[in-house]
Every structure is written in structure tokens, then in C-alpha cells.
Coordinates of C-alpha atoms and ligand atoms in Angstrom, one line a residue:
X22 CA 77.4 126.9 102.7
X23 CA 80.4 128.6 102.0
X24 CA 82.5 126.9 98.5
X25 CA 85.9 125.6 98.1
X26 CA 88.3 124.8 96.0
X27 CA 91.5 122.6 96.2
X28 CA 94.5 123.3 93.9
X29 CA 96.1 119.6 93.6
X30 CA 95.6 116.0 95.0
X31 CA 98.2 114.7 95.7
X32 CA 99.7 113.9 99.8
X33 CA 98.6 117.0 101.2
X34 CA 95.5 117.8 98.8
X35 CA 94.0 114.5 99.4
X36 CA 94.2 114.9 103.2
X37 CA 92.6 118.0 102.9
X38 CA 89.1 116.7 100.8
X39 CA 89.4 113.8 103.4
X40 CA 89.6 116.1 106.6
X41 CA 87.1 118.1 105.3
X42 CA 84.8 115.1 103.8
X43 CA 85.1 113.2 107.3
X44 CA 84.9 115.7 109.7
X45 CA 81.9 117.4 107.7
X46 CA 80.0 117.6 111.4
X47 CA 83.1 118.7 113.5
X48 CA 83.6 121.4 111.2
X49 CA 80.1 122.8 110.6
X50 CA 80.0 123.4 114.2
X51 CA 82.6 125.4 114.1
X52 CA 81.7 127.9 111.5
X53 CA 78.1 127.6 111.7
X54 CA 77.9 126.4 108.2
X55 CA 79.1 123.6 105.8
X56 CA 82.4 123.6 104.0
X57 CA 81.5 122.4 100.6
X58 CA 84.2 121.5 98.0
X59 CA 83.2 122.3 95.2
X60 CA 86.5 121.9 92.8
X61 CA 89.2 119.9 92.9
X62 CA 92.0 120.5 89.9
X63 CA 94.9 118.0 89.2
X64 CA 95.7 116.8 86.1
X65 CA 95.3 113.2 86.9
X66 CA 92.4 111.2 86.8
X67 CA 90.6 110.1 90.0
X68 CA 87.6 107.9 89.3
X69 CA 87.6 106.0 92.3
X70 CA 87.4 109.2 94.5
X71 CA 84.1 109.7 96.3
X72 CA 84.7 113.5 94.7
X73 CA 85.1 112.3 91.0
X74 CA 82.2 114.3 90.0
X75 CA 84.4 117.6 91.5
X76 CA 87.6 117.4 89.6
X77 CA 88.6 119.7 87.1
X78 CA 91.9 120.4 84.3
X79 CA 90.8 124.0 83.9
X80 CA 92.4 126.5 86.6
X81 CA 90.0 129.2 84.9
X82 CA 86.6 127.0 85.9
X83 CA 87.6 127.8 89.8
X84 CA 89.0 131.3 89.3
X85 CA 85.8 132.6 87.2
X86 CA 83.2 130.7 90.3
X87 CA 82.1 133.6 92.2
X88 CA 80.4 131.1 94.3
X89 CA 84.1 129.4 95.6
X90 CA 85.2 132.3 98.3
X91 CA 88.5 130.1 99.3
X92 CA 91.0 128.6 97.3
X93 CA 93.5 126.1 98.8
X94 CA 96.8 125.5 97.1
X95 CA 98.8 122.5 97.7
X96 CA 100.2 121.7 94.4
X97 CA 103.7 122.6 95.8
X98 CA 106.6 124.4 93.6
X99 CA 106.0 127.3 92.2
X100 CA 105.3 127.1 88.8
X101 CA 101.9 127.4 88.1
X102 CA 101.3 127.8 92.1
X103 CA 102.6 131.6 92.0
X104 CA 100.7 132.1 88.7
X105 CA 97.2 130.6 90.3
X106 CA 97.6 132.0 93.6
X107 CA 98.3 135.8 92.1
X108 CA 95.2 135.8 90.5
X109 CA 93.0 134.2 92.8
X110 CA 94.0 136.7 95.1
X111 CA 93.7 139.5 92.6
X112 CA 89.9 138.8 92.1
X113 CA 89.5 138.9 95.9
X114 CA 89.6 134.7 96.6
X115 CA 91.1 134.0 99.9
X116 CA 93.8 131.8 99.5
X117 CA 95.0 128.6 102.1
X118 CA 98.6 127.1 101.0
X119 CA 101.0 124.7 102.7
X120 CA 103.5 125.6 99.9
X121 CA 106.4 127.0 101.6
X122 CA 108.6 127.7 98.3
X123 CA 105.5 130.0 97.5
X124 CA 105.8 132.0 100.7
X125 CA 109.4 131.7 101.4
X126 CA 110.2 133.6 97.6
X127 CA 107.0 135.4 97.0
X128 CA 105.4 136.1 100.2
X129 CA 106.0 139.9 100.6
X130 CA 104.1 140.5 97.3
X131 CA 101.0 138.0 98.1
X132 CA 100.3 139.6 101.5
X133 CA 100.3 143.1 99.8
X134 CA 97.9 141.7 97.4
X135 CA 95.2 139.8 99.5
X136 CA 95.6 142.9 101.6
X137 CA 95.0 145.6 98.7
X138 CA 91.8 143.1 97.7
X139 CA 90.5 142.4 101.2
X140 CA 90.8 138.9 101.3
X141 CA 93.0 136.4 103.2
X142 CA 96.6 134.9 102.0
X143 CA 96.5 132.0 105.2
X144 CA 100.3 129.4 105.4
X145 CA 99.8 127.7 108.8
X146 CA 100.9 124.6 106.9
X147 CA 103.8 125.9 105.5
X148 CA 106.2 125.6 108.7
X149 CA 105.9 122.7 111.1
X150 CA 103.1 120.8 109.3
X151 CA 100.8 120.1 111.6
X152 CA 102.0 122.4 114.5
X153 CA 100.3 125.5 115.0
X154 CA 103.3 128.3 114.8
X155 CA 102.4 130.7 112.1
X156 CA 99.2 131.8 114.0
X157 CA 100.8 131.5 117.6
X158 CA 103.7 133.4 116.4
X159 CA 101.4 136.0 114.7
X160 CA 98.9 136.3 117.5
X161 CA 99.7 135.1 121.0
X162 CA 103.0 135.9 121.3
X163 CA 102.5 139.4 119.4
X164 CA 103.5 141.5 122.2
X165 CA 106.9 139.7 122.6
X166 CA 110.1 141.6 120.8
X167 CA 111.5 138.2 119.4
X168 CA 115.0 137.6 120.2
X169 CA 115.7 134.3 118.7
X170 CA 114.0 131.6 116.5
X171 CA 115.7 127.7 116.4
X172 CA 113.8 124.9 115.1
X173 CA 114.0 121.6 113.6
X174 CA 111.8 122.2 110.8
X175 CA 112.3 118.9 107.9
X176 CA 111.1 115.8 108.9
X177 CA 112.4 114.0 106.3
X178 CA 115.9 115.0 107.7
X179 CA 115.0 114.6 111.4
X180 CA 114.1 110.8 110.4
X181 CA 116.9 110.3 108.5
X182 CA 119.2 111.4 111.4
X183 CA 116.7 109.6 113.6
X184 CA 117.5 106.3 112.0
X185 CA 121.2 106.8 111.8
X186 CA 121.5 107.4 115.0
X187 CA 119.0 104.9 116.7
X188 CA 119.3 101.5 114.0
X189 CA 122.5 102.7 112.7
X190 CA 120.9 102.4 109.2
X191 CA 122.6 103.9 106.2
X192 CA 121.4 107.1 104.6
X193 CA 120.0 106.1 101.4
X194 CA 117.8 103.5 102.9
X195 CA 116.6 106.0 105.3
X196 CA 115.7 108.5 102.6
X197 CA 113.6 105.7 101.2
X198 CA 111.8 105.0 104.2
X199 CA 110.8 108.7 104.8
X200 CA 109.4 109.3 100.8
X201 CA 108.0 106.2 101.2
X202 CA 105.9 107.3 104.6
X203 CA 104.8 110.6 102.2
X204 CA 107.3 113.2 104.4
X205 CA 109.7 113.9 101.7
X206 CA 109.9 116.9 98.7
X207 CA 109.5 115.7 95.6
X208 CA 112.9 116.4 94.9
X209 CA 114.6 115.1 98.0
X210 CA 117.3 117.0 97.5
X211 CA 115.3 120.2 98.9
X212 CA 115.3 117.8 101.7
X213 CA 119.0 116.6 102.4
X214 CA 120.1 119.9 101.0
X215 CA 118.5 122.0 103.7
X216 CA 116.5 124.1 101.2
X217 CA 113.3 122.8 102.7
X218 CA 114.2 124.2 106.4
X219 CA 116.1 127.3 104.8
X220 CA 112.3 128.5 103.3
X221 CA 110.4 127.4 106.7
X222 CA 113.1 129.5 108.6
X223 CA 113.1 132.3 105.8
X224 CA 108.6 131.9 106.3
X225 CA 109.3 132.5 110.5
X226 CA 112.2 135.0 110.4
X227 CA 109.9 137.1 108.0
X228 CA 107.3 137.1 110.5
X229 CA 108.9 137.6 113.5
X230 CA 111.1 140.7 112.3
X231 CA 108.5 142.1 110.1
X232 CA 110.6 142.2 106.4
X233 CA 111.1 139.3 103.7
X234 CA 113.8 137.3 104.2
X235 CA 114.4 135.8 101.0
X236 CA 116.3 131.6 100.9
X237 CA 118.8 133.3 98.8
X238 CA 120.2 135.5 101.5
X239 CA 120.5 132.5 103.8
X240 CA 123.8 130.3 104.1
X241 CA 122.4 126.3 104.3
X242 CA 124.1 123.8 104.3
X243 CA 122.1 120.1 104.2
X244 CA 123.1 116.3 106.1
X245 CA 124.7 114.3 103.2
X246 CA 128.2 114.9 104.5
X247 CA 126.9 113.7 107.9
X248 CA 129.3 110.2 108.7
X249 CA 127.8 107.9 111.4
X250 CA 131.6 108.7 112.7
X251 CA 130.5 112.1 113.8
X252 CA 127.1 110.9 115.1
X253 CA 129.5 108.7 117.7
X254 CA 131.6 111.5 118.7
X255 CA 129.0 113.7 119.3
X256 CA 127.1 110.9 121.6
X257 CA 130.9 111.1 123.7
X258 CA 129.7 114.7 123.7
X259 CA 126.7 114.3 125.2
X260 CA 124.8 115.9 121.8
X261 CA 123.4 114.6 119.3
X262 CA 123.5 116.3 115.4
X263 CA 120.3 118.1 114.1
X264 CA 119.7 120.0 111.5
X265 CA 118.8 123.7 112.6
X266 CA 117.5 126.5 111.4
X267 CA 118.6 129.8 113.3
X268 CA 117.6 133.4 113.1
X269 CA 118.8 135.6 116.0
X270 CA 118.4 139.3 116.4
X271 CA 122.0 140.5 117.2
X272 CA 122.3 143.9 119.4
X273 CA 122.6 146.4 116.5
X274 CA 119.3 144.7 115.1
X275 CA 120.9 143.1 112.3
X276 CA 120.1 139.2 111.5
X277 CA 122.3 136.3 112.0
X278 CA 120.4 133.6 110.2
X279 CA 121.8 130.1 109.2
X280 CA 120.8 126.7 108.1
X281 CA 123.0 124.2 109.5
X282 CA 123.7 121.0 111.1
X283 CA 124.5 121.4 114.5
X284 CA 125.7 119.3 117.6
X285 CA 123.2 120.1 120.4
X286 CA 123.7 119.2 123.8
X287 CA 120.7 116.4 125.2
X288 CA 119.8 118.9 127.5
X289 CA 118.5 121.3 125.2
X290 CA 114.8 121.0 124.3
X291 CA 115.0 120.1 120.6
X292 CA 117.5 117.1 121.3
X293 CA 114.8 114.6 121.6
X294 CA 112.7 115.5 118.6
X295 CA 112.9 112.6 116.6
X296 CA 111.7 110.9 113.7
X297 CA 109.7 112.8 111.7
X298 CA 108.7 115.3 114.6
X299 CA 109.6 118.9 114.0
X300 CA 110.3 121.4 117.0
X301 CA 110.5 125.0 117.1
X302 CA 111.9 127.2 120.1
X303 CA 110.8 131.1 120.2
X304 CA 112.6 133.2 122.4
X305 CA 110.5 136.2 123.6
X306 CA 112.0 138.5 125.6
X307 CA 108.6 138.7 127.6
X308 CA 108.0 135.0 127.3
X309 CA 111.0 133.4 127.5
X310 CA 111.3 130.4 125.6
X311 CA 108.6 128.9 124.4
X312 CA 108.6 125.5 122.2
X313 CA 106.4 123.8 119.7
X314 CA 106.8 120.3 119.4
X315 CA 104.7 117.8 116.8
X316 CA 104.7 116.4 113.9
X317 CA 106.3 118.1 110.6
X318 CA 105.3 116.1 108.1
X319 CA 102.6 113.9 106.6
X320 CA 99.6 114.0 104.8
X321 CA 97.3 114.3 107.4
X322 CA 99.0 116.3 110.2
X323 CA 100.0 119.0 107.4
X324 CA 95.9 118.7 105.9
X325 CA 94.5 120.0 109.6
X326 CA 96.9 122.7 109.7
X327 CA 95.5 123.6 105.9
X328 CA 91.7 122.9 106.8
X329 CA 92.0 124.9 110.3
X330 CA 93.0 127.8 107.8
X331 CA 90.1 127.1 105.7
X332 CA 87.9 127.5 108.8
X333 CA 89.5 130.6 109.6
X334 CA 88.8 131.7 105.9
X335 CA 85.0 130.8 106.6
X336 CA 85.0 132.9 109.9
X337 CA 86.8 136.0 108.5
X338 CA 85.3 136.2 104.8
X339 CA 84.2 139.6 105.1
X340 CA 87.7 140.7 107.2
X341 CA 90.9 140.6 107.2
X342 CA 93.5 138.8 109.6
X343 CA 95.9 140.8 110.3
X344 CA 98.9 138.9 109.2
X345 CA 101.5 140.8 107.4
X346 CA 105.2 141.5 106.8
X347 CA 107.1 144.6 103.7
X348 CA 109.4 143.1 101.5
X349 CA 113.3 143.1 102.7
X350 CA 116.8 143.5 101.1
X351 CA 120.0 141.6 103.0
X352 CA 121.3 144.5 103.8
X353 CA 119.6 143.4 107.5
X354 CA 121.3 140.1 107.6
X355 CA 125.3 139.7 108.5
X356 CA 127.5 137.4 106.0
X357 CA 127.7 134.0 107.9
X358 CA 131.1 133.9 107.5
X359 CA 130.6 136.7 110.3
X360 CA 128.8 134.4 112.5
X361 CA 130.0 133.6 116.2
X362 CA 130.5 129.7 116.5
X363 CA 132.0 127.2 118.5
X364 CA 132.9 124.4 116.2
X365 CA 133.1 120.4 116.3
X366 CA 136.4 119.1 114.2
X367 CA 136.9 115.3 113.4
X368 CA 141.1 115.1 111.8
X369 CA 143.1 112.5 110.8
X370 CA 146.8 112.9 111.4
X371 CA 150.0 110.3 111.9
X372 CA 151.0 111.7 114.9
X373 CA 148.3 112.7 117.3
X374 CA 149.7 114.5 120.1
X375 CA 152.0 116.2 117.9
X376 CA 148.5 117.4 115.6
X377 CA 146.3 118.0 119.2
X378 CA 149.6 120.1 120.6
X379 CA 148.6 122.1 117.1
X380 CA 145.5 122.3 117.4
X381 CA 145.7 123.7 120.8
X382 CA 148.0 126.4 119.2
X383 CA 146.3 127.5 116.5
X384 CA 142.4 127.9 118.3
X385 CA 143.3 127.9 121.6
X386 CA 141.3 126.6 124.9
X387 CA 139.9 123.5 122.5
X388 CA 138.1 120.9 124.0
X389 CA 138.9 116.9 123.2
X390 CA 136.1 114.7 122.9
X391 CA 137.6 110.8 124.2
X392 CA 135.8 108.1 122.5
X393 CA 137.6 104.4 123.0
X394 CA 136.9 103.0 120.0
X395 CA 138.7 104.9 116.9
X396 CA 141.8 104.3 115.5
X397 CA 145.2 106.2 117.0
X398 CA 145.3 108.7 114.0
X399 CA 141.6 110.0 114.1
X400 CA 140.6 112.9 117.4
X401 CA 137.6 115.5 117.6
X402 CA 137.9 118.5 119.5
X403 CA 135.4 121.6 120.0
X404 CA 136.7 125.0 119.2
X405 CA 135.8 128.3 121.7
X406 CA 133.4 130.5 120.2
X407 CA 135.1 132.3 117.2
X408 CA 133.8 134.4 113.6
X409 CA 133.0 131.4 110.9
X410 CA 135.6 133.5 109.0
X411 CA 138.3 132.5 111.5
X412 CA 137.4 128.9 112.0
X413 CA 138.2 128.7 108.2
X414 CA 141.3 130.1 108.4
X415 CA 142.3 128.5 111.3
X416 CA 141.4 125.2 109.8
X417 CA 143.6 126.3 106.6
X418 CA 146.5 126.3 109.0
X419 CA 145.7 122.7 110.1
X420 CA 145.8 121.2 106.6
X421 CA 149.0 123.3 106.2
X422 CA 150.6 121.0 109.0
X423 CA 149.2 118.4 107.2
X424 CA 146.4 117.4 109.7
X425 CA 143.6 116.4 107.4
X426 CA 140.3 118.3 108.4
X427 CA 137.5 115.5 108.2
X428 CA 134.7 117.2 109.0
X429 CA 133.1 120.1 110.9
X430 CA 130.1 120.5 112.4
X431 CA 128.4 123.9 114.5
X432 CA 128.2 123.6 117.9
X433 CA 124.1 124.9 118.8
X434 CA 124.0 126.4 122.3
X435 CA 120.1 125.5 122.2
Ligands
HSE1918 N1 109.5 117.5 103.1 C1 109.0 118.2 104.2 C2 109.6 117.6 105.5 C3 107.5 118.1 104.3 O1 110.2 116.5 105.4 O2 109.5 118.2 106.5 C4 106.9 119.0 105.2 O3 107.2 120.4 104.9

């Protein structure tokens, strides 16, 4: 029997004790011995749980049990998460999280840890919820130089866009819906904003290149300024609008990584990922492309990825996986303003050949996209592939001319 014990109960926690509770037979066949869960802390009372007799206030009860090998942390945040996971780690307790802040600020120094200590610091959770890509990346597709990462990685976001796009249903009431179906933060901003898909990106581009990449040295930019306006003219384009996240390895090794929404064309991969499905395209330059496609979200999708890292825990108590990347600075990572884009414009002008005749002028080869059904003074054209700095600028001149820049979206050759 090999001991437990899970660090909160709320969505993902209480998937976790039920994965673990219900698939008790399942799971002892796999490790060759039972997964017993020992202690569960929240601060809440749970009398009605059929593990009431488990639950604990007292961090120090689980991190003084010799007996309890593996700790699992899904509290979320990272404050007392950092705190709790540090010294579990510190007195050689393998540690499961789905807690992507954790990882995405502090991962560097928590791998170096549980590797000075012997133990296991295990996050298959923390990207994709329930689609394997953390172990995949790290094992199977280790002999690859990785070129590229893309991915839709919130589903709270994906569904939001979802419903805007399918029911034509308003952003707040779709934000509702998803917290209500358990996918969102819970602060939703770290949702809309794109902070959520900034640390998943920041969890993958780590692993993939081998150094931290810290949120703070990513540009990200989140779907509130989305207008169902822009979801039309992109449908004219055949693409639809999803929010990406993007590292690439550019050829003097430097990172160009961004969080963004983008308009993707409906023949790339990740154009049907909907709802509150996540998908996430590697680009190996033995491989190819390959893409993971599930669900990115919810209690129980996210609980297997957490329990099948608990297994792996079990198997490797006496080893170490080899999962690993140093800390990093940004002097690897270009300014975004440096990043090559094509770009989607919606203006607003009196005149609108006079303003397209402009447009033409100031970026060049643009492309118009024709939709019937807007008003005489609105258009949308894509710009050719150009620095973000120069877009900017370029745009500048526009509102000079007095042709009012509505909104702009990145154009994701995915
Ligand atoms: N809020 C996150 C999402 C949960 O919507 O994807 C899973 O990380």
C-alpha cells in the first residue's frame, strides 16, 4: 500500500479522491498495489464525504507522515501552494500538481529540488487537462529538435469563443456558462485575460527548449476586446478567431513566443477545437507535426491526468523520472514588437475607397475581406507579413488620415 495525500478539495481535488476511490481495482492493477489516501487538507468541512474521517486543517500532519510517499497539490495559486510544495519536496515527498501558476513561476527551482532529494515533481495536469502532453513531450518525442509549439490551451476561452461563434450568445453569459460547468479560474480574468494560456505555454516552451520561461517575459493579450463583428469577417475569411499560444524557435535560436488571439484558417488543425476542448500542435523537425486534441478542462478530465501521475509516483518511488529543465533569463526571447505578422484590421472611415486607396499605400499588397452585410463606412483587410513594430506604426498613419482603427487581430499561419 503505498500512502497519499491530497492538498485541497475543491474541482480538481475532489476528482482526484473520486478517480482514485472508484477506480481502486483499475488502479491496483497497474502498480501492483493499492493507492490509499490517507489525508485530505482543505479548510472546509466535508461531513458528507465518504473520506470525512481523512480530512485534515494542519499542512504539518501530512508533511511530518513518513508513511505518505506522494503529495498531490491542487489547491491552485500560489500562496501556500509554493510554500507546501517546497517543503514536501525538501523532505523527499514526491509531489503531483495540476497547478500551472506553480510551475509556470516556480518550476525551475522545484525540479532542482525534487532532483537534489531524489523524489518526483510530476505536472501532467497542468497543460491540456486531461491530454497527455507533458509526458509525450518529455518522452516520445525526446529525440525531436522542437521547432514550434501552437495550442489552444483555455477552455474557458475556447467555449466562450465557441458560443459566440456557434449561438451568437454574448460574452458574459458565456463566461457564466463555462464557471458554471467547473472549467474556469477562480478569478476569470486569468481566463479572458490570457494569463491562464500564457503559464501553460510558458510550462511547454520550458520543456521543449530546456530553460524557464517565466509569464512575465511573454506578451498576452486576452478575448474581451473580441466583437462578434470580427468573428463575421473572419468567417468571409474562411478562419475563425482562437486564442493561441505560440512559441517558435527562430534561426539564430532565439524565442518568438506570444499569447494572442489569432484568425486561423479552417484548414488548419486547431480550427475545429471547440468548446471546452484544448488542442496542441508540436512541430518536430523529425516528426513533423504532431497534435493533441481533448479536453482542457473539467474536474474529471484534469483528475486522470493528476492520478495517472500518482501512478507514475507509485511505480518510480525509489527513481527518478527524468523530467527536467535550468532556470532562464529573457535574454533568449525577442521583444514581440519584433515579431513577424500578418495582421487582420476592421476601420471605420466616411469615405471608403478614398481610406482602402490608403490603406493600400501605407502596407502595401493588403488583402480585402468582402462581407455583404456591413454598413458603407466599415472594411477589413489583412496586412502582408510585417515586424509588430511596423504594423503599429503603420496603423498610426491610418488614424492620422483619420481612418479609425477598430480592431486588430494576428493572422496564425497554423
Ligand atoms: N481555467 C482553465 C481552462 C482550467 O479554462 O482551461 C484548466 O486549466
Amino acid at each position: 500500500m503505498v500512502s497519499v495525500a491530497i492538498m485541497g478539495h475543491g474541482v480538481v481535488g475532489s476528482g482526484v479522491a473520486e478517480i482514485i476511490t472508484t477506480h481502486k481495482n483499475k488502479l491496483f492493477n497497474s502498480v501492483g498495489e493499492e493507492i490509499y489516501i490517507k489525508k485530505i487538507l482543505d479548510l472546509r468541512e466535508f461531513p458528507d464525504s465518504p473520506l470525512a474521517d481523512r480530512f485534515t486543517k494542519s499542512f504539518d500532519e501530512i508533511l511530518s507522515d513518513r508513511e505518505i510517499r506522494i503529495v498531490v497539490e491542487v489547491m491552485g495559486g500560489t500562496n501556500p501552494a509554493y510554500d507546501y510544495v517546497k517543503k514536501c519536496l525538501l523532505a523527499g515527498k514526491s509531489v503531483v500538481t495540476s497547478n500551472k501558476e506553480l510551475v509556470a513561476k516556480h518550476g525551475a527551482e522545484l525540479l532542482a529540488i525534487a532532483k537534489e532529494q531524489n523524489c518526483n515533481f510530476l505536472f501532467e495536469a497542468s497543460v491540456g487537462g486531461g491530454i497527455p502532453i507533458i509526458r509525450p513531450m518529455n518522452q516520445c518525442l525526446v529525440a525531436n529538435i522542437v521547432d514550434e509549439v501552437a495550442g489552444i490551451l483555455n477552455g474557458t476561452t475556447n467555449f466562450i469563443l465557441t458560443k459566440m461563434i456557434t449561438d451568437g450568445m454574448n460574452f458574459d453569459d458565456a463566461l457564466k456558462l463555462a464557471q458554471d460547468l467547473g472549467f474556469a479560474e477562480r478569478n476569470p480574468e486569468a481566463d479572458v485575460e490570457g494569463h491562464d494560456a500564457c503559464r501553460k505555454i510558458c510550462i511547454l516552451a520550458s520543456l521543449a527548449f530546456g530553460k524557464h520561461v517565466y509569464p512575465e517575459f511573454v506578451h498576452t493579450e486576452g478575448i474581451t476586446k473580441i466583437a462578434l463583428e470580427d468573428v463575421k469577417f473572419a468567417e468571409s475569411y474562411n478562419s475563425v478567431i482562437k486564442l493561441i499560444g505560440r512559441v517558435k524557435r527562430l534561426e539564430d535560436g532565439k524565442l518568438d513566443i506570444i499569447v494572442a488571439p489569432m484568425m486561423i484558417p479552417n484548414s488548419s488543425q486547431l480550427a475545429n477545437i471547440d468548446y471546452e476542448f484544448n488542442g496542441i500542435m508540436v512541430r518536430g523537425d523529425c516528426t513533423g507535426d504532431v497534435v493533441f486534441y481533448g479536453k482542457g478542462a473539467g474536474k474529471l478530465p484534469t483528475a486522470s491526468a493528476v492520478v495517472a501521475d500518482v501512478v507514475d509516483c507509485v511505480k518510480h518511488l525509489k527513481t527518478r523520472k527524468y523530467l527536467f529543465w535550468t532556470d532562464g533569463t529573457d535574454e533568449n526571447i525577442i521583444p514581440y514588437t519584433q515579431s513577424q505578422t500578418s495582421m487582420y484590421i476592421r476601420v471605420k472611415s466616411q469615405n471608403k475607397d478614398v481610406a482602402y486607396s490608403k490603406a493600400e499605400e501605407i502596407f502595401g499588397n493588403i488583402k480585402s475581406i468582402e462581407r455583404d452585410d456591413v454598413t458603407n463606412d466599415v472594411f477589413a483587410f489583412v496586412t502582408p507579413e510585417m515586424a509588430y513594430e511596423d504594423i503599429e506604426k503603420k496603423i498610426q498613419l491610418l488614424e492620422n488620415d483619420n481612418i479609425n482603427v477598430l480592431s486588430q487581430i494576428r493572422i496564425g499561419n497554423l
